[in-house]
Short mmCIF file of N, CA and C in Angstrom, two decimals:
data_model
loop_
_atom_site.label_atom_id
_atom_site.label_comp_id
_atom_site.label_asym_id
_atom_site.label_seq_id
_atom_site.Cartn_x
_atom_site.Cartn_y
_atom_site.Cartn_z
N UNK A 1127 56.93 168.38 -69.26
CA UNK A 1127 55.63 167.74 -69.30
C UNK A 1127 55.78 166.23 -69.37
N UNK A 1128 56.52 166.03 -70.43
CA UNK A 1128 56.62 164.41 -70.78
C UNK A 1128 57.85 163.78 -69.01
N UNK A 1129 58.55 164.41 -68.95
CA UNK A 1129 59.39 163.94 -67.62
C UNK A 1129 58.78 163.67 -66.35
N UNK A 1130 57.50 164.54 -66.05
CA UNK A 1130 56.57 164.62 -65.54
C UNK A 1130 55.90 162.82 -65.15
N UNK A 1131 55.54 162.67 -65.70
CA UNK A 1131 54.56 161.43 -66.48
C UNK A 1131 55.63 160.19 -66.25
N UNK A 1132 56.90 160.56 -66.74
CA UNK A 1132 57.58 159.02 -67.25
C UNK A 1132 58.35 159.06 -64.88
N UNK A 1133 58.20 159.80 -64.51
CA UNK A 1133 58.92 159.70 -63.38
C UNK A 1133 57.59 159.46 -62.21
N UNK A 1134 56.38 159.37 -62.49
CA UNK A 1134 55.64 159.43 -61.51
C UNK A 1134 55.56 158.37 -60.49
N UNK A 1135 55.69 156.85 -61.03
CA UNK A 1135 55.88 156.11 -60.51
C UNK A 1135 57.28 155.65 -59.80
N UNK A 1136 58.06 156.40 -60.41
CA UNK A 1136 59.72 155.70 -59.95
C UNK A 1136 59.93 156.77 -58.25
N UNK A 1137 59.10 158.56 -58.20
CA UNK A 1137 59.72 159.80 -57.53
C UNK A 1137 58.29 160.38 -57.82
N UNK A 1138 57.13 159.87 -57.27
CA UNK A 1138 55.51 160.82 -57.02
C UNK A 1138 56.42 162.46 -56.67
N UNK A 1139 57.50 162.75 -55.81
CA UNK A 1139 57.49 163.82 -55.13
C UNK A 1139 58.00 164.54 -56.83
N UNK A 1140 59.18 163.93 -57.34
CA UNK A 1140 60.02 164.50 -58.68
C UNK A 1140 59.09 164.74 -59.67
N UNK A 1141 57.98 163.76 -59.68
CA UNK A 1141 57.11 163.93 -60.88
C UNK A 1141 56.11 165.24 -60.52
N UNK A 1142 55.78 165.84 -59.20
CA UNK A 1142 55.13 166.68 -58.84
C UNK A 1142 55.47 168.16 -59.02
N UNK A 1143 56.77 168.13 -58.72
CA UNK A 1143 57.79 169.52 -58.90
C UNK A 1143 58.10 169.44 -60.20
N UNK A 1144 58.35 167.98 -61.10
CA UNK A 1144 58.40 168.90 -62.84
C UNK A 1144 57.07 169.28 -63.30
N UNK A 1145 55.94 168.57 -62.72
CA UNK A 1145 54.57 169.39 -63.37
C UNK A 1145 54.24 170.46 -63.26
N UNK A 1146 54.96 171.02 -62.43
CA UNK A 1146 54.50 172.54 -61.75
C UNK A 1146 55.73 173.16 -62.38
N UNK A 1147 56.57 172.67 -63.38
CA UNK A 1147 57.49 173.98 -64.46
C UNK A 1147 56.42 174.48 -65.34
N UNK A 1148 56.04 175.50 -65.61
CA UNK A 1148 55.18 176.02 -66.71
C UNK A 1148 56.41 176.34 -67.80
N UNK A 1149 55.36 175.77 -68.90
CA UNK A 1149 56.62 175.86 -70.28
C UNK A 1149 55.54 176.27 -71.33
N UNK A 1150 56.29 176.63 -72.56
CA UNK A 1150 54.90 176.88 -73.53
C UNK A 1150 55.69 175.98 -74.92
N UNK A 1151 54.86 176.74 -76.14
CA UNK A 1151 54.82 175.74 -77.13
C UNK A 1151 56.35 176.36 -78.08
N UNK A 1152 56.95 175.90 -78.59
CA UNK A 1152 57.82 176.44 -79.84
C UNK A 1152 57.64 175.60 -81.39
N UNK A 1153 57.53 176.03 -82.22
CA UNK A 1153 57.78 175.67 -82.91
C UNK A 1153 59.41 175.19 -84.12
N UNK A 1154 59.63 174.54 -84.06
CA UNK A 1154 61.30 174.31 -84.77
C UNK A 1154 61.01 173.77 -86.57
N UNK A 1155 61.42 174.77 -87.32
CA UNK A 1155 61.33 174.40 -88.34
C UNK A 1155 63.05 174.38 -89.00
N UNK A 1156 63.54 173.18 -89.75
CA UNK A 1156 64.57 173.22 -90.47
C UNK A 1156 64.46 173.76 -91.93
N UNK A 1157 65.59 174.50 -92.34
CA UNK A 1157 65.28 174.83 -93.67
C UNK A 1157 66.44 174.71 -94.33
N UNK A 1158 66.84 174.24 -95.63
CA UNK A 1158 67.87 173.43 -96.35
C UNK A 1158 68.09 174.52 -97.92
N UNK A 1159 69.03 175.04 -97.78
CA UNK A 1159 69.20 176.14 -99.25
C UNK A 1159 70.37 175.07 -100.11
N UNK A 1160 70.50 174.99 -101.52
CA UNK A 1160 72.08 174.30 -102.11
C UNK A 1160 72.37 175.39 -101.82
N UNK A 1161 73.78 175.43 -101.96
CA UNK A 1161 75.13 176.20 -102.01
C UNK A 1161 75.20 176.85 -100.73
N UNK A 1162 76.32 177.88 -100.46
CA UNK A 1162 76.37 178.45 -99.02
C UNK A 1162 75.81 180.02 -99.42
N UNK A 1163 74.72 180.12 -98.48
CA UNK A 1163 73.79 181.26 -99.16
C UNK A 1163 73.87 182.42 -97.88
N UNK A 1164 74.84 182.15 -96.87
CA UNK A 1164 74.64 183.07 -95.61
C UNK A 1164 76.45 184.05 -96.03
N UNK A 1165 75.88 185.49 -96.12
CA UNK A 1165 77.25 185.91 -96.41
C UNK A 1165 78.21 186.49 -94.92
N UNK A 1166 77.99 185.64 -93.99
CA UNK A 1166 78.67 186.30 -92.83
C UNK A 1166 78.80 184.36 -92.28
N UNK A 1167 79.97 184.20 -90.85
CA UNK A 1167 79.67 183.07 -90.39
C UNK A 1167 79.25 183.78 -89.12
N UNK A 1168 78.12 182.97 -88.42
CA UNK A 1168 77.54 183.22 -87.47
C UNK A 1168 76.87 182.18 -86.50
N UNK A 1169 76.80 181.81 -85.38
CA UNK A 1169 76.20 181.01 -84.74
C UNK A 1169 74.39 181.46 -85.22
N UNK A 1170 74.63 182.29 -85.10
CA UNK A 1170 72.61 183.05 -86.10
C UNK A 1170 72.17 184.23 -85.05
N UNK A 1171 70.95 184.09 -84.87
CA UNK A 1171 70.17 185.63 -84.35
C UNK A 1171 69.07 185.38 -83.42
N UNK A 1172 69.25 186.21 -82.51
CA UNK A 1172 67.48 186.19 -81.62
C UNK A 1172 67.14 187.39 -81.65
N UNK A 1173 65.70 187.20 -82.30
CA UNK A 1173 64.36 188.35 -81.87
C UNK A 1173 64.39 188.94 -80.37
N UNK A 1174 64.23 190.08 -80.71
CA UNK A 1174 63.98 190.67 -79.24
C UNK A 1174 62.48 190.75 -79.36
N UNK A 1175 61.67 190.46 -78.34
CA UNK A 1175 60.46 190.68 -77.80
C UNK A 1175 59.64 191.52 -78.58
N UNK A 1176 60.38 193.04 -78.40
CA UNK A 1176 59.92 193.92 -78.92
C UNK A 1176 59.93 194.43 -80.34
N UNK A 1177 60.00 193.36 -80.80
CA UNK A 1177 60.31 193.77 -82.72
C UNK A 1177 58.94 192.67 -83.18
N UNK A 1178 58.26 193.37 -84.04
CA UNK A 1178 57.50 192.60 -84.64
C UNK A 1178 57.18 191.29 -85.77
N UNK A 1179 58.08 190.30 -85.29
CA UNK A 1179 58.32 189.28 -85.68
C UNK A 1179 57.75 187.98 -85.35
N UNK A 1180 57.66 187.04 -86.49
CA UNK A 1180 56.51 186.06 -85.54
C UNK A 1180 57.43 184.82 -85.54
N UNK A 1181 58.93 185.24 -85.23
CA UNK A 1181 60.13 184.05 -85.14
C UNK A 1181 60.92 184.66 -83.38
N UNK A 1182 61.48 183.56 -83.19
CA UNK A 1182 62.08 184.21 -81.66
C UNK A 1182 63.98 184.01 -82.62
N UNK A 1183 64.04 183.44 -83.37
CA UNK A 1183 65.30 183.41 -83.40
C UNK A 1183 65.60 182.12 -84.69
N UNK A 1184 67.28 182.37 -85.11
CA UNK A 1184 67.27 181.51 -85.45
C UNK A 1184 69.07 180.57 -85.75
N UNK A 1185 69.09 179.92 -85.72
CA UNK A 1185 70.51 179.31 -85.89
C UNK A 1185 71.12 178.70 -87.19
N UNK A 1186 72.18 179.31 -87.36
CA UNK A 1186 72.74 179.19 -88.57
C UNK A 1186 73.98 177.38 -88.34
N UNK A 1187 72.74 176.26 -88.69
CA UNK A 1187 73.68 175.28 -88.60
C UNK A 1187 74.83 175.06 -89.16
N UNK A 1188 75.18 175.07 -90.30
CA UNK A 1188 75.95 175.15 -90.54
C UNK A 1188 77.47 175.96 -90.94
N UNK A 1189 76.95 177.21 -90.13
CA UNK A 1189 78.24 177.35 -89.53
C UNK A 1189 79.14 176.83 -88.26
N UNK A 1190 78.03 175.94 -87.80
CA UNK A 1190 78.98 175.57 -86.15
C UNK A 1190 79.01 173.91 -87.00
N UNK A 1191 78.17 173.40 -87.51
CA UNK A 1191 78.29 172.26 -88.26
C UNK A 1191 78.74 172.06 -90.07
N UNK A 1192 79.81 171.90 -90.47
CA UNK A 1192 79.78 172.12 -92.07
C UNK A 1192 79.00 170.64 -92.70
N UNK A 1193 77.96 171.18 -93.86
CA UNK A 1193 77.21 170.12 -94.38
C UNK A 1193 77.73 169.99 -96.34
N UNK A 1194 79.08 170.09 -96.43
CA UNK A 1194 79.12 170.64 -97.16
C UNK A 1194 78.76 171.93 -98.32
N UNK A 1195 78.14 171.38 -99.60
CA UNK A 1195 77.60 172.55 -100.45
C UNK A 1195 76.46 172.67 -100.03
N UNK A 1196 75.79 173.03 -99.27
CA UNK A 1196 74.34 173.55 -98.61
C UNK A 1196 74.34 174.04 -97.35
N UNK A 1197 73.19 174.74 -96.90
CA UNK A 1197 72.87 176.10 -95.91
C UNK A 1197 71.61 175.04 -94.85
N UNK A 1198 72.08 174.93 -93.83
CA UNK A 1198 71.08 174.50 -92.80
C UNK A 1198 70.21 175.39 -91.51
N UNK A 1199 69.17 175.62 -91.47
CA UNK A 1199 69.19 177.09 -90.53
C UNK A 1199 67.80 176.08 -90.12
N UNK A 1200 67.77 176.50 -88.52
CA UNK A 1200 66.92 176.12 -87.33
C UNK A 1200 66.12 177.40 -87.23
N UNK A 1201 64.83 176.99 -87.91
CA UNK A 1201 63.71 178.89 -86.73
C UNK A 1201 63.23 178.36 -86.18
N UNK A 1202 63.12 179.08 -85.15
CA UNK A 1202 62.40 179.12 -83.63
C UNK A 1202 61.09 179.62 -83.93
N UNK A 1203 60.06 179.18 -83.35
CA UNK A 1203 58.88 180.13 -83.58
C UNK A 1203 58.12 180.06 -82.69
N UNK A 1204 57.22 181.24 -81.70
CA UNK A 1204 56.57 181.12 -80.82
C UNK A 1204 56.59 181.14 -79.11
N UNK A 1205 57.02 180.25 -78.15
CA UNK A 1205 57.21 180.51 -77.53
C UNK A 1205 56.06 181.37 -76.36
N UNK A 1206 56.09 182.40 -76.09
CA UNK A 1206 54.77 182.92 -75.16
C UNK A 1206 53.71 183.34 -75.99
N UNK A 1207 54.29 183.62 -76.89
CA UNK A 1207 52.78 184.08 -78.39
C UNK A 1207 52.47 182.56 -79.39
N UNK A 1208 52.88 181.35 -78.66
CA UNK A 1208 52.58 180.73 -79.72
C UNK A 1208 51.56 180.40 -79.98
N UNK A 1209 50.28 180.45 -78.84
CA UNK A 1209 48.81 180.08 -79.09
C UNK A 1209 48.15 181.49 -80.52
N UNK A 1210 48.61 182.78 -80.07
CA UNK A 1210 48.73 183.91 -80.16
C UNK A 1210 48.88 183.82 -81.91
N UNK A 1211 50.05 183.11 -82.27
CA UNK A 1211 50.54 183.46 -83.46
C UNK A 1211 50.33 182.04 -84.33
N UNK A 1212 50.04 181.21 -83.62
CA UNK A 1212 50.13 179.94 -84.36
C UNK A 1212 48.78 178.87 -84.33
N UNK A 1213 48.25 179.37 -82.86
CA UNK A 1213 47.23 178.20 -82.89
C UNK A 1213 46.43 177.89 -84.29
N UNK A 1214 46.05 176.61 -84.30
CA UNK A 1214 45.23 176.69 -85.64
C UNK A 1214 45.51 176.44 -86.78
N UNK A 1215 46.77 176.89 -87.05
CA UNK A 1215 47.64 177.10 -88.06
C UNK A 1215 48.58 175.61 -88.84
N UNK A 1216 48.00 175.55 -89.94
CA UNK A 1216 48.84 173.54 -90.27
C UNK A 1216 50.16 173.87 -90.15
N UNK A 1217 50.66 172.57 -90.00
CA UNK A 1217 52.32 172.22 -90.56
C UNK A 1217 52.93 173.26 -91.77
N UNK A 1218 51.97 173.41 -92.79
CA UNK A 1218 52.40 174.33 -94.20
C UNK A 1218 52.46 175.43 -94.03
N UNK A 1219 51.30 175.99 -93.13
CA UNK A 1219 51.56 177.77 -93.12
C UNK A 1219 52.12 177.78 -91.92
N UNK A 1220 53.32 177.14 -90.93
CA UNK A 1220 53.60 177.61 -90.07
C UNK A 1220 55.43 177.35 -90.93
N UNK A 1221 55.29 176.16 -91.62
CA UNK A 1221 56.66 176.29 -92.50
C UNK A 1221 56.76 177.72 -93.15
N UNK A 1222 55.38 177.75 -93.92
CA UNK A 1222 55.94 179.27 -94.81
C UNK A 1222 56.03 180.19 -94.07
N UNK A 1223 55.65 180.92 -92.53
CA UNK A 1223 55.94 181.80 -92.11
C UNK A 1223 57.46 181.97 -92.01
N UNK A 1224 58.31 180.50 -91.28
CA UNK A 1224 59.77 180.29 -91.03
C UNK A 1224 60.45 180.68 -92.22
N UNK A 1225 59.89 180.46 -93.50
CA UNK A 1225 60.43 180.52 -95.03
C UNK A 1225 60.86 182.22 -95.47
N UNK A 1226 59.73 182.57 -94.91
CA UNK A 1226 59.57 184.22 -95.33
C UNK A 1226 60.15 184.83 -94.07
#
């Protein structure tokens, strides 16, 4: 969307063909635990479609990154359900969904 816009003037034709990528919304929430609270190392997990979850996935930073004594994890949220699952919804209750 934003590539769209910043190229229109430099490539009208480039800025035309990225407007026409359809993309949707995600949400990225970080979440910070002390100590190391994940008992496996893992790059992390993706939701399959078909499981009733209102996260697509999520990444366990600090196992590919060490932050020392603390737990860093990336959720994903949304994606083709994000109007679906999120519209509407503040900054706080879309953190606590990632939380829970």
């Amino acid at each position: 969307f934003a590539a769209a816009q910043l190229t229109k003037d430099i490539s009208p034709e480039l800025s035309e063909s990225l407007s026409s990528i359809p993309f949707v919304d995600v949400a990225v929430v970080n979440l910070e635990f002390k100590g190391d609270i994940l008992n496996k190392e893992a790059f992390g997990f993706l939701v399959p479609s078909n499981q009733p979850l209102p996260i697509l996935g999520c990444i366990f930073d600090t196992c590919s990154f060490r932050q020392g004594k603390r737990t860093i994890l990336t959720v994903m949220m949304g994606g083709a359900w994000f109007n679906k699952l999120f519209q509407g919804k503040s900054q706080d209750e879309i953190e606590k969904i990632a939380f829970d």
